[in-house]
mmCIF file of C-alpha atoms in Angstrom:
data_model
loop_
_atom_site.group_PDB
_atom_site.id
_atom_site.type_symbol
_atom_site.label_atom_id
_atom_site.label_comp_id
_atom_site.label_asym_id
_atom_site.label_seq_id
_atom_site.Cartn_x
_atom_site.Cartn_y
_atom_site.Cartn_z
ATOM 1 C CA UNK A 14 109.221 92.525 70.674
ATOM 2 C CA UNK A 15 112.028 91.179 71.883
ATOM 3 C CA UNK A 16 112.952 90.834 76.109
ATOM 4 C CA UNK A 17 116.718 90.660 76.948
ATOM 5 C CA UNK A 18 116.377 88.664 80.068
ATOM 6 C CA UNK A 19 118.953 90.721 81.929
ATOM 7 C CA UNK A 20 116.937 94.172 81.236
ATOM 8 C CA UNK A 21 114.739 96.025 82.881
ATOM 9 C CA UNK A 22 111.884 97.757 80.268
ATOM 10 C CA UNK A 23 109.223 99.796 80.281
ATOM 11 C CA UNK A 24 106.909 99.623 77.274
ATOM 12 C CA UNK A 25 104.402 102.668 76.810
ATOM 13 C CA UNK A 26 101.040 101.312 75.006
ATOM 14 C CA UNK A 27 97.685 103.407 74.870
ATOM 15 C CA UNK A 28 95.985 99.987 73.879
ATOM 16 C CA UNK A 29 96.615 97.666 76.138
ATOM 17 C CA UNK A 30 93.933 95.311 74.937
ATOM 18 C CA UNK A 31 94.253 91.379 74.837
ATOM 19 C CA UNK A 32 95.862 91.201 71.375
ATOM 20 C CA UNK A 33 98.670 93.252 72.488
ATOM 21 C CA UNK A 34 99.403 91.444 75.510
ATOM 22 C CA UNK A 35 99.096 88.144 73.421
ATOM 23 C CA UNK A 36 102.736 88.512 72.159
ATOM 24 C CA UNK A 37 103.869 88.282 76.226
ATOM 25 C CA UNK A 38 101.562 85.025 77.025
ATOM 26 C CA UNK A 39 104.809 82.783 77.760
ATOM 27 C CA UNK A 40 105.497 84.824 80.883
ATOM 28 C CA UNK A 41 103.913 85.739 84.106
ATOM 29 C CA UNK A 42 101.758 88.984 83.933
ATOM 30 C CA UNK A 43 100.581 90.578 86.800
ATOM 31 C CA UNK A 44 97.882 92.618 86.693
ATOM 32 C CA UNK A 45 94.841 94.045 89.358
ATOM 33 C CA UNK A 46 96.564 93.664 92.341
ATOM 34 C CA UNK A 47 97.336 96.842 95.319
ATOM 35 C CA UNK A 48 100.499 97.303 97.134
ATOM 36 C CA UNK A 49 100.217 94.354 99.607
ATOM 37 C CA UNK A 50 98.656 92.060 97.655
ATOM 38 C CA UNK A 51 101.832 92.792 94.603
ATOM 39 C CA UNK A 52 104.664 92.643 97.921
ATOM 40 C CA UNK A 53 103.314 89.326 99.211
ATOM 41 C CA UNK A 54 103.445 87.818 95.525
ATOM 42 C CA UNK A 55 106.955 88.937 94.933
ATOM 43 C CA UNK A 56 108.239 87.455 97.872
ATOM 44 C CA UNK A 57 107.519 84.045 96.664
ATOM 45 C CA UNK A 58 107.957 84.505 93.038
ATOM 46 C CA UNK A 59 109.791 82.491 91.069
ATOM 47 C CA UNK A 60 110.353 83.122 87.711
ATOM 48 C CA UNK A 61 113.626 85.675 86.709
ATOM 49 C CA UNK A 62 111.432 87.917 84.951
ATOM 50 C CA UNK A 63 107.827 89.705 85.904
ATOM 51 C CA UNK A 64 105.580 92.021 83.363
ATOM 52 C CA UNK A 65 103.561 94.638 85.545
ATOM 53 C CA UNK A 66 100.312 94.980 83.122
ATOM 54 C CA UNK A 67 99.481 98.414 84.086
ATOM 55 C CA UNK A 68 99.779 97.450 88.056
ATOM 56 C CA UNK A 69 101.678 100.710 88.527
ATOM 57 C CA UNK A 70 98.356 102.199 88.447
ATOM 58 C CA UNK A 71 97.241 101.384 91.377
ATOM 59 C CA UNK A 72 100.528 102.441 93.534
ATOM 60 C CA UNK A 73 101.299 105.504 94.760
ATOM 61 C CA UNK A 74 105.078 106.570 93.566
ATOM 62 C CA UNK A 75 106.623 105.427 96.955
ATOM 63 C CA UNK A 76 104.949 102.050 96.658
ATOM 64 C CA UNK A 77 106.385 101.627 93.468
ATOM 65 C CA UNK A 78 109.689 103.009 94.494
ATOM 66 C CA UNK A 79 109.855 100.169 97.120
ATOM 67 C CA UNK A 80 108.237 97.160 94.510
ATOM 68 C CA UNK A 81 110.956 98.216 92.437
ATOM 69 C CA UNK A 82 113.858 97.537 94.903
ATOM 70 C CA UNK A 83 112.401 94.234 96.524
ATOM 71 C CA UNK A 84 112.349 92.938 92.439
ATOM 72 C CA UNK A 85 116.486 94.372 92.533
ATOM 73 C CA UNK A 86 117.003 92.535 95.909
ATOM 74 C CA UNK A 87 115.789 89.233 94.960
ATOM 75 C CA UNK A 88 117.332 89.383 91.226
ATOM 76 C CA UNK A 89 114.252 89.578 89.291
ATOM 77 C CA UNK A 90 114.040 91.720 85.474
ATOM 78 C CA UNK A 91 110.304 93.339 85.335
ATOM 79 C CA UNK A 92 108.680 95.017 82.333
ATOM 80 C CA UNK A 93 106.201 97.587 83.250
ATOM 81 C CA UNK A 94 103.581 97.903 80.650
ATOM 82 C CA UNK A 95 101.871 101.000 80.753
ATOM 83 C CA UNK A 96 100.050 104.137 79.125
ATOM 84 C CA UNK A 97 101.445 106.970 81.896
ATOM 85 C CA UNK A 98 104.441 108.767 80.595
ATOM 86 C CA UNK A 99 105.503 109.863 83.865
ATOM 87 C CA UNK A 100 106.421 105.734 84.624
ATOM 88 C CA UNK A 101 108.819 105.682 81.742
ATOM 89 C CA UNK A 102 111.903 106.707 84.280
ATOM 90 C CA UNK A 103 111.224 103.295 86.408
ATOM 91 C CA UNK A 104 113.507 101.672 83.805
ATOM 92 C CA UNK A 105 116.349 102.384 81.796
ATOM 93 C CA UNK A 106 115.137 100.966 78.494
ATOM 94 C CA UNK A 107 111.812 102.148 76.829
ATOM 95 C CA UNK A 108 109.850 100.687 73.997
ATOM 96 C CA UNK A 109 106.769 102.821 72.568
ATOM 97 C CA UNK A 110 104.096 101.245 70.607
ATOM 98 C CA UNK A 111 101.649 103.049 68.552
ATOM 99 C CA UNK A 112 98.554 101.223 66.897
ATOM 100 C CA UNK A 113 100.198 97.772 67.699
ATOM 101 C CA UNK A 114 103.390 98.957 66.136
ATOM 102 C CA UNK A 115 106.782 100.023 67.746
ATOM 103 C CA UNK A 116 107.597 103.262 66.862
ATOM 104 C CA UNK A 117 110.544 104.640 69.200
ATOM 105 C CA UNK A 118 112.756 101.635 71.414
ATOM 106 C CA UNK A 119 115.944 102.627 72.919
ATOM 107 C CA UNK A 120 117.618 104.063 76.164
ATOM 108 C CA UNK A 121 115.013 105.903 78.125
ATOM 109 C CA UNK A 122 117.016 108.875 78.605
ATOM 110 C CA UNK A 123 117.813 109.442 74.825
ATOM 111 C CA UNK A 124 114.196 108.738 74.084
ATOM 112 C CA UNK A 125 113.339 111.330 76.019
ATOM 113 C CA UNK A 126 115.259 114.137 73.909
ATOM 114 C CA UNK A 127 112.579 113.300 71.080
ATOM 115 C CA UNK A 128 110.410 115.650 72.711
ATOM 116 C CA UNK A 129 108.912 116.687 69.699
ATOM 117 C CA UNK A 130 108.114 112.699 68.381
ATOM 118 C CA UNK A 131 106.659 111.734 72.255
ATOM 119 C CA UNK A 132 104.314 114.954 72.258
ATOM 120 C CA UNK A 133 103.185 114.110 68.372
ATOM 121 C CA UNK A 134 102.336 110.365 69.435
ATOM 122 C CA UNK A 135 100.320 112.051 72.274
ATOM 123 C CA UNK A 136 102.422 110.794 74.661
ATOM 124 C CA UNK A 137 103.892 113.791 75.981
ATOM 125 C CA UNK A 138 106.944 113.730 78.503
ATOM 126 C CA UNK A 139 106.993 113.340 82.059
ATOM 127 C CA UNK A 140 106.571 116.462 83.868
ATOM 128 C CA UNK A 141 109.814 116.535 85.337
ATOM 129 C CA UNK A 142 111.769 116.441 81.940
ATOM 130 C CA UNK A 143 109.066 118.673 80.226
ATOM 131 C CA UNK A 144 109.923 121.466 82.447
ATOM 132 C CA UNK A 145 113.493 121.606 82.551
ATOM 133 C CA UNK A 146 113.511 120.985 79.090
ATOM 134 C CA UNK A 147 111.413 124.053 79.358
ATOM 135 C CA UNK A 148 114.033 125.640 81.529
ATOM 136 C CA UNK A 149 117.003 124.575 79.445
ATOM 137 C CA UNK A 150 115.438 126.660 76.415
ATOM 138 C CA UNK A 151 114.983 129.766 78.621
ATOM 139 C CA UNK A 152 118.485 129.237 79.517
ATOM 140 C CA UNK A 153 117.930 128.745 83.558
ATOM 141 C CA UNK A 154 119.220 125.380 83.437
ATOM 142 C CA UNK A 155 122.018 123.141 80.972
ATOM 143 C CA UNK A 156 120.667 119.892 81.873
ATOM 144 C CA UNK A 157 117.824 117.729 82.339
ATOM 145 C CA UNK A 158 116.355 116.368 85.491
ATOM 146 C CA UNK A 159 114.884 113.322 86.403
ATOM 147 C CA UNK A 160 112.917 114.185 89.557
ATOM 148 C CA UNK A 161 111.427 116.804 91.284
ATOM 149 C CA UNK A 162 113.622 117.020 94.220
ATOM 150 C CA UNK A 163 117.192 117.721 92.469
ATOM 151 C CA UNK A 164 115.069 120.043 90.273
ATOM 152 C CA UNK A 165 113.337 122.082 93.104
ATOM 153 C CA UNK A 166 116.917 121.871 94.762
ATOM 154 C CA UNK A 167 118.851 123.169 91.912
ATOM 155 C CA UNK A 168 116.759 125.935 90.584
ATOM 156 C CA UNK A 169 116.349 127.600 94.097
ATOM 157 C CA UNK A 170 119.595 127.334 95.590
ATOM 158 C CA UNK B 103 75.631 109.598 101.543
ATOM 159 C CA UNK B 104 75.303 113.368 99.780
ATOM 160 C CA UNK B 105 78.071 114.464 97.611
ATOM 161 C CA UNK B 106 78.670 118.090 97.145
ATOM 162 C CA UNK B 107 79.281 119.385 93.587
ATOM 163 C CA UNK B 108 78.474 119.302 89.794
ATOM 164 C CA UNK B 109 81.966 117.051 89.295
ATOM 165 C CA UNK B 110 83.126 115.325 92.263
ATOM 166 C CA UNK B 111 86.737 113.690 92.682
ATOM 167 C CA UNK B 112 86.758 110.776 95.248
ATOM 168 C CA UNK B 113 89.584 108.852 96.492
ATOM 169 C CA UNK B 114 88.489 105.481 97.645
ATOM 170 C CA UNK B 115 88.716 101.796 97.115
ATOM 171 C CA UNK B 116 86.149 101.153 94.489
ATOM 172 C CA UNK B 117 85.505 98.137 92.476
ATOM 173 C CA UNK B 118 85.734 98.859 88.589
ATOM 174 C CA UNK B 119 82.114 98.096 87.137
ATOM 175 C CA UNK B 120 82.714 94.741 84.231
ATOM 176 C CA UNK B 121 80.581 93.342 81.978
ATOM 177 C CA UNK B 122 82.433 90.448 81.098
ATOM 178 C CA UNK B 123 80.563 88.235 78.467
ATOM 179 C CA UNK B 124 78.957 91.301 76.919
ATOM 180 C CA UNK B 125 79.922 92.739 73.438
ATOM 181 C CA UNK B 126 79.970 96.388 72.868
ATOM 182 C CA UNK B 127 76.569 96.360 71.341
ATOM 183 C CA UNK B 128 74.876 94.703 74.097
ATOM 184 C CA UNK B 129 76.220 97.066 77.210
ATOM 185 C CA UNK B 130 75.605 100.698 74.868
ATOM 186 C CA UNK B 131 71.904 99.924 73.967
ATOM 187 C CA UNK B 132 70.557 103.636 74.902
ATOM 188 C CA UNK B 133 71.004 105.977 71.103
ATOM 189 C CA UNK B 134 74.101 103.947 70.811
ATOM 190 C CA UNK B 135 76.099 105.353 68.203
ATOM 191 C CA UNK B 136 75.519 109.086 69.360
ATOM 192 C CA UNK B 137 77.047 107.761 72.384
ATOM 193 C CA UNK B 138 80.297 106.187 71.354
ATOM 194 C CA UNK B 139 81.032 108.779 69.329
ATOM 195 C CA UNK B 140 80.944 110.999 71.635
ATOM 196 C CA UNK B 141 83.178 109.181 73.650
ATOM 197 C CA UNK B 142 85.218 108.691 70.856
ATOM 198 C CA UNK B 143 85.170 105.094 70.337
ATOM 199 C CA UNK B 144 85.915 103.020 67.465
ATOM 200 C CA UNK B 145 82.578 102.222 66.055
ATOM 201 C CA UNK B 146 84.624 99.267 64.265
ATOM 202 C CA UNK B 147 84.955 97.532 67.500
ATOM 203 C CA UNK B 148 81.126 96.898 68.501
ATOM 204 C CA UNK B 149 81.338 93.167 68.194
ATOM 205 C CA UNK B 150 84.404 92.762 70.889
ATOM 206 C CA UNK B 151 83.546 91.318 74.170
ATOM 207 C CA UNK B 152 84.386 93.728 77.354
ATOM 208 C CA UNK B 153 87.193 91.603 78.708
ATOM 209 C CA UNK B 154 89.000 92.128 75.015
ATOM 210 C CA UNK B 155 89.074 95.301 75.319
ATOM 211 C CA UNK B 156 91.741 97.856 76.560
ATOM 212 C CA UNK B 157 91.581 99.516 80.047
ATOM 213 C CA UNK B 158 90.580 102.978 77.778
ATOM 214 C CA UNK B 159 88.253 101.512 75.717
ATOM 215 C CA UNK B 160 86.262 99.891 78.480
ATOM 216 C CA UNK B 161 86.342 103.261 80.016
ATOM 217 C CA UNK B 162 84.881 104.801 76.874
ATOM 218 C CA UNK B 163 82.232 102.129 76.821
ATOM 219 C CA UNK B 164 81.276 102.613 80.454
ATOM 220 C CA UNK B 165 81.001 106.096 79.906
ATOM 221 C CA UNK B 166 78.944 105.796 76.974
ATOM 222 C CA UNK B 167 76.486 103.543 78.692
ATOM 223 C CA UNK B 168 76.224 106.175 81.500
ATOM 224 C CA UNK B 169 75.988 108.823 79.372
ATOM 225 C CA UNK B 170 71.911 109.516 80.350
ATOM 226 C CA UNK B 171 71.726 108.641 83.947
ATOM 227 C CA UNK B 172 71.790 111.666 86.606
ATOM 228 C CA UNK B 173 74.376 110.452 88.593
ATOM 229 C CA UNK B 174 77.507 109.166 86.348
ATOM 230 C CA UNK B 175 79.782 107.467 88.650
ATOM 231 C CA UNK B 176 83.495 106.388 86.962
ATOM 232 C CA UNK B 177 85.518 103.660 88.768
ATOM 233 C CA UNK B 178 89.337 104.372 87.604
ATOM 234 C CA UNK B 179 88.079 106.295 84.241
ATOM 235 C CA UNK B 180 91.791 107.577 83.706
ATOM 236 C CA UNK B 181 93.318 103.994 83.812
ATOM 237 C CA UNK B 182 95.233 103.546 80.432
ATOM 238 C CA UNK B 183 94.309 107.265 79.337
ATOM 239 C CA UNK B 184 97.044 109.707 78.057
ATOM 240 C CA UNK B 185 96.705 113.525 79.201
ATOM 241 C CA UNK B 186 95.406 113.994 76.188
ATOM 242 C CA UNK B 187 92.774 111.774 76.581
ATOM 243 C CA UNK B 188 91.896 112.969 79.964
ATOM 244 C CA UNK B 189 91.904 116.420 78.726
ATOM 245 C CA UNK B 190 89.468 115.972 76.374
ATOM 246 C CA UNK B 191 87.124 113.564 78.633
ATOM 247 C CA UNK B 192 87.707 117.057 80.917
ATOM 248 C CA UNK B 193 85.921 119.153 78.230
ATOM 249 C CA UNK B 194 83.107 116.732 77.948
ATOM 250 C CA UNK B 195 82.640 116.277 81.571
ATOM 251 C CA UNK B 196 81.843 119.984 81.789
ATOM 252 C CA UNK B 197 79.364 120.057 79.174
ATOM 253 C CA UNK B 198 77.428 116.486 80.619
ATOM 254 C CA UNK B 199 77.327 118.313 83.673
ATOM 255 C CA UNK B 200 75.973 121.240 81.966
ATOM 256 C CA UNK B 201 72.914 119.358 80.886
ATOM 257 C CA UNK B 202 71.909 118.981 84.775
ATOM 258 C CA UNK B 203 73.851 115.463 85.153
ATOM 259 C CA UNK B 204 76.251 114.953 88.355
ATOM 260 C CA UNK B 205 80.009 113.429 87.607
ATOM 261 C CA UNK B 206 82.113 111.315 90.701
ATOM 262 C CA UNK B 207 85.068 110.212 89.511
ATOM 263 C CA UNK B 208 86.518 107.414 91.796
ATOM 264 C CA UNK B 209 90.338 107.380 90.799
ATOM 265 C CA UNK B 210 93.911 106.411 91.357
ATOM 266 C CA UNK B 211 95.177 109.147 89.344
ATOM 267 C CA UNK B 212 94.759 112.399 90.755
ATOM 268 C CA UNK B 213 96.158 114.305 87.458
ATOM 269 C CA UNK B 214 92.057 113.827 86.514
ATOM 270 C CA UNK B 215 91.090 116.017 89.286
ATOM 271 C CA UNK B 216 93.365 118.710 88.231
ATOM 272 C CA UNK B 217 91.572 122.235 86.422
ATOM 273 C CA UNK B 218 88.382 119.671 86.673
ATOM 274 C CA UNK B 219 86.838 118.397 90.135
ATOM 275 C CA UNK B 220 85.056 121.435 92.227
ATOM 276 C CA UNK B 221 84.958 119.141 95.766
ATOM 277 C CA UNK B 222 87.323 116.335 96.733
ATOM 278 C CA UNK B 223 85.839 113.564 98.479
ATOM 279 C CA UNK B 224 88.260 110.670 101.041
ATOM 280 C CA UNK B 225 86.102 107.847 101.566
ATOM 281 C CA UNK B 226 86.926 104.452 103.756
ATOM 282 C CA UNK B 227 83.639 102.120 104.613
ATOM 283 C CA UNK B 228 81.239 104.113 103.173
ATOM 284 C CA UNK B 229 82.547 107.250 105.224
ATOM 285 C CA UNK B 230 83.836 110.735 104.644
ATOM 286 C CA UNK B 231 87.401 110.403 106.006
ATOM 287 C CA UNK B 232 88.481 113.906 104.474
ATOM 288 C CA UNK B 233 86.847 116.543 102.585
ATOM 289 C CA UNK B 234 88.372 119.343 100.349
ATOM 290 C CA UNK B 235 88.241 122.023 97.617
ATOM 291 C CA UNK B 236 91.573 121.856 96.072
ATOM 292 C CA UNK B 237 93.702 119.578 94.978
ATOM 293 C CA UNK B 238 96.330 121.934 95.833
ATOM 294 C CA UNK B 239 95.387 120.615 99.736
ATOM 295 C CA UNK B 240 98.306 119.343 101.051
ATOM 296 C CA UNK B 241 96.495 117.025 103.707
ATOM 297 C CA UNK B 242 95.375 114.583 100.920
ATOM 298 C CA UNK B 243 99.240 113.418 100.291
ATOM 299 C CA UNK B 244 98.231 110.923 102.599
ATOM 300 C CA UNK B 245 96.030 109.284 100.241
ATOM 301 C CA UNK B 246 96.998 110.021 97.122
ATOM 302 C CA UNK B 247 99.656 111.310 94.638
ATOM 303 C CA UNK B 248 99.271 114.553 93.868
ATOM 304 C CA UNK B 249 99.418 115.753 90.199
ATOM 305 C CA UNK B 250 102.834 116.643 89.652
ATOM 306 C CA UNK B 251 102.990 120.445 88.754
ATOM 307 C CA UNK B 252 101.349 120.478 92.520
ATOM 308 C CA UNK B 253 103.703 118.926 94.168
ATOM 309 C CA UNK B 254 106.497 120.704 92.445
ATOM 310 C CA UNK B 255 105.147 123.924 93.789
ATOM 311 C CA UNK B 256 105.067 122.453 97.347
ATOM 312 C CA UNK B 257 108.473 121.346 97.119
ATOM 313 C CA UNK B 258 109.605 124.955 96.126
ATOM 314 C CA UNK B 259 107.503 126.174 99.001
ATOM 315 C CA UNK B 260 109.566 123.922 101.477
ATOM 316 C CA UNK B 261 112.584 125.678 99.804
ATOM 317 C CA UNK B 262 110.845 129.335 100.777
ATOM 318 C CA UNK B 263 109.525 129.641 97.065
ATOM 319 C CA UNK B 264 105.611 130.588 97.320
ATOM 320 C CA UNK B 265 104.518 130.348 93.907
ATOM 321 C CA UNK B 266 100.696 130.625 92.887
ATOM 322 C CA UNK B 267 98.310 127.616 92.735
ATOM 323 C CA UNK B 268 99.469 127.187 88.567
ATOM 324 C CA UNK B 269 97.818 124.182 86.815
ATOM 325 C CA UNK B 270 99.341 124.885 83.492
ATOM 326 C CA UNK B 271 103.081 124.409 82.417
ATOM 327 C CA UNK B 272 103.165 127.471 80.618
ATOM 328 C CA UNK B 273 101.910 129.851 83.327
ATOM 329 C CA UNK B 274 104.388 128.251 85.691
ATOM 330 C CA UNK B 275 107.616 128.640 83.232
ATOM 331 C CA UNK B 276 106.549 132.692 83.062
ATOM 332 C CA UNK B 277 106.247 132.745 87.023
ATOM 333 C CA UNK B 278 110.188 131.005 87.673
ATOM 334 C CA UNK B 279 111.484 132.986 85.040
ATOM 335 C CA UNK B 280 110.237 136.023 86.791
ATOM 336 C CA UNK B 281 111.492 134.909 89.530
ATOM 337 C CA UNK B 282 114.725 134.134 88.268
ATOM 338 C CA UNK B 283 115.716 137.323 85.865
#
């Protein structure tokens, strides 16, 4: 696979296993570590680009909100590798491997509108897209949200 | 300390069990096969060492190698799972608990808990911080993230929605459109 250093990526694996993450071994992975712990380390990190190898897992979604911004402040590209659909909208370019092989790489939004591909890989979609996707085809809604706020706004007001 | 319930959610710091330096075949000794497959491993992956494998697949092992004790305790077991996945580790859960055994699942991910768990355990030290029967509790946004078809039915609450405690897609879609036509 191939990193543009000025991107941000999330790549969605459901075997992350050691021969997957062999590909990545010339850059620093961080994996195991909570939400102080990860803060601390990306205060004095150095390199321009950081893989998250499945780290989100262990933050709750406000953690990772505020991970995410510290990496914007101090100018640093991260790749979050993960299996949980729902972190796919941390990032605005996705790549999606299936039995060691990338099957769907692109814009996350536009990935997202292969509902039909994501749910046969077993992937699914994020909840949030899933049901105003839902909405969309029962004609409540013309467009697709991104999180659960502007959705819960929208749909009630 | 006495955990109420067949299968038991927990939120807690908990350290994920390893058995680095083992292969497959020398953690799943108990009826082996039977075991993985019903965990759904590969059965082509035996000879790997632990620390080779993914976060899943040591999951499955653990599981596997658990599979006959009375008290089946999984550190993170939805780490590098799809819903999929956890749905069908859902189904089995029921029917290991079915056979007399107990289930705590220790995890990050509350989505596991969801149509599964029958008590909700917070634990700090080695103490009951919080206790609950639903996910749907409110109170344990402190500790955790809820599954999201939870908290999208708080949020409409806090916009004067009350919608029922759904924990299916579908049945939520017929409720708003109700609602809305």
């Amino acid at each position: 696979m191939k990193i543009e250093s000025d991107k941000n990526y999330v790549i969605l694996n459901d075997n992350i296993d050691n021969t997957f993450m062999e590909q990545f071994k010339e850059y620093p992975i961080i994996e195991n570590l909570g939400y102080i712990d990860l803060k601390k380390k990306i205060e004095f990190f150095s390199s321009k680009t950081i893989f998250f190898k499945e780290t989100f897992y262990y933050l709750k979604e406000e953690e990772k909100e505020e991970i995410l911004e510290l990496l914007i402040r101090q100018k640093i590209n991260y790749i979050i590798i993960t299996s949980n659909i729902e972190d796919v909208l941390f990032a605005n370019n996705l790549v999606i491997y299936k039995d060691s092989n990338i099957v769907l790489e692109g814009n996350t939004k536009e990935i997202l509108k292969k509902e039909k591909d994501l749910k046969k890989l077993g992937y699914g979609l994020p909840f949030v897209v899933d049901l105003s996707l839902q909405l969309n085809y029962y004609d409540i809604f013309e467009k697709v949200y991104y999180d659960i706020p502007s959705l819960v706004e929208d749909l009630w007001n | 300390m006495e955990l109420i319930g067949n299968i038991i959610g927990v939120i807690e710091e908990a350290k994920e069990d390893d058995y680095a330096g083992l292969k497959v075949n020398e953690i799943v000794t108990y009826k082996k096969e039977e075991a993985l497959k019903m965990v759904k491993f590969d059965l082509e992956k035996l000879d790997i060492l632990f620390e080779n494998l993914s976060s899943k697949d040591k999951n499955k092992v653990i599981l596997a190698k658990k599979l006959h004790d009375k008290e089946i305790k999984l550190v993170n077991f939805s780490k590098g799972m799809l819903k999929k996945d956890i749905e069908y580790f859902q189904t089995l859960f029921k029917k290991i608990t079915s056979y007399g055994r107990k289930i705590i699942l220790v995890d990050k991910n509350s989505e596991i808990f969801l149509n599964c768990v029958d008590h909700i355990y917070v634990i700090d030290k080695e103490q009951i911080m919080y206790e609950t029967r639903t996910i749907f509790d409110k109170y344990l946004k402190k500790y955790i993230d809820l599954p999201k078809i939870v908290e999208f039915i708080a949020k409409s609450e806090e916009q004067g929605i009350r919608l029922d405690q759904y924990t299916e897609l579908d049945e939520l879609l017929k409720a708003i459109y109700r609602i809305k036509s």
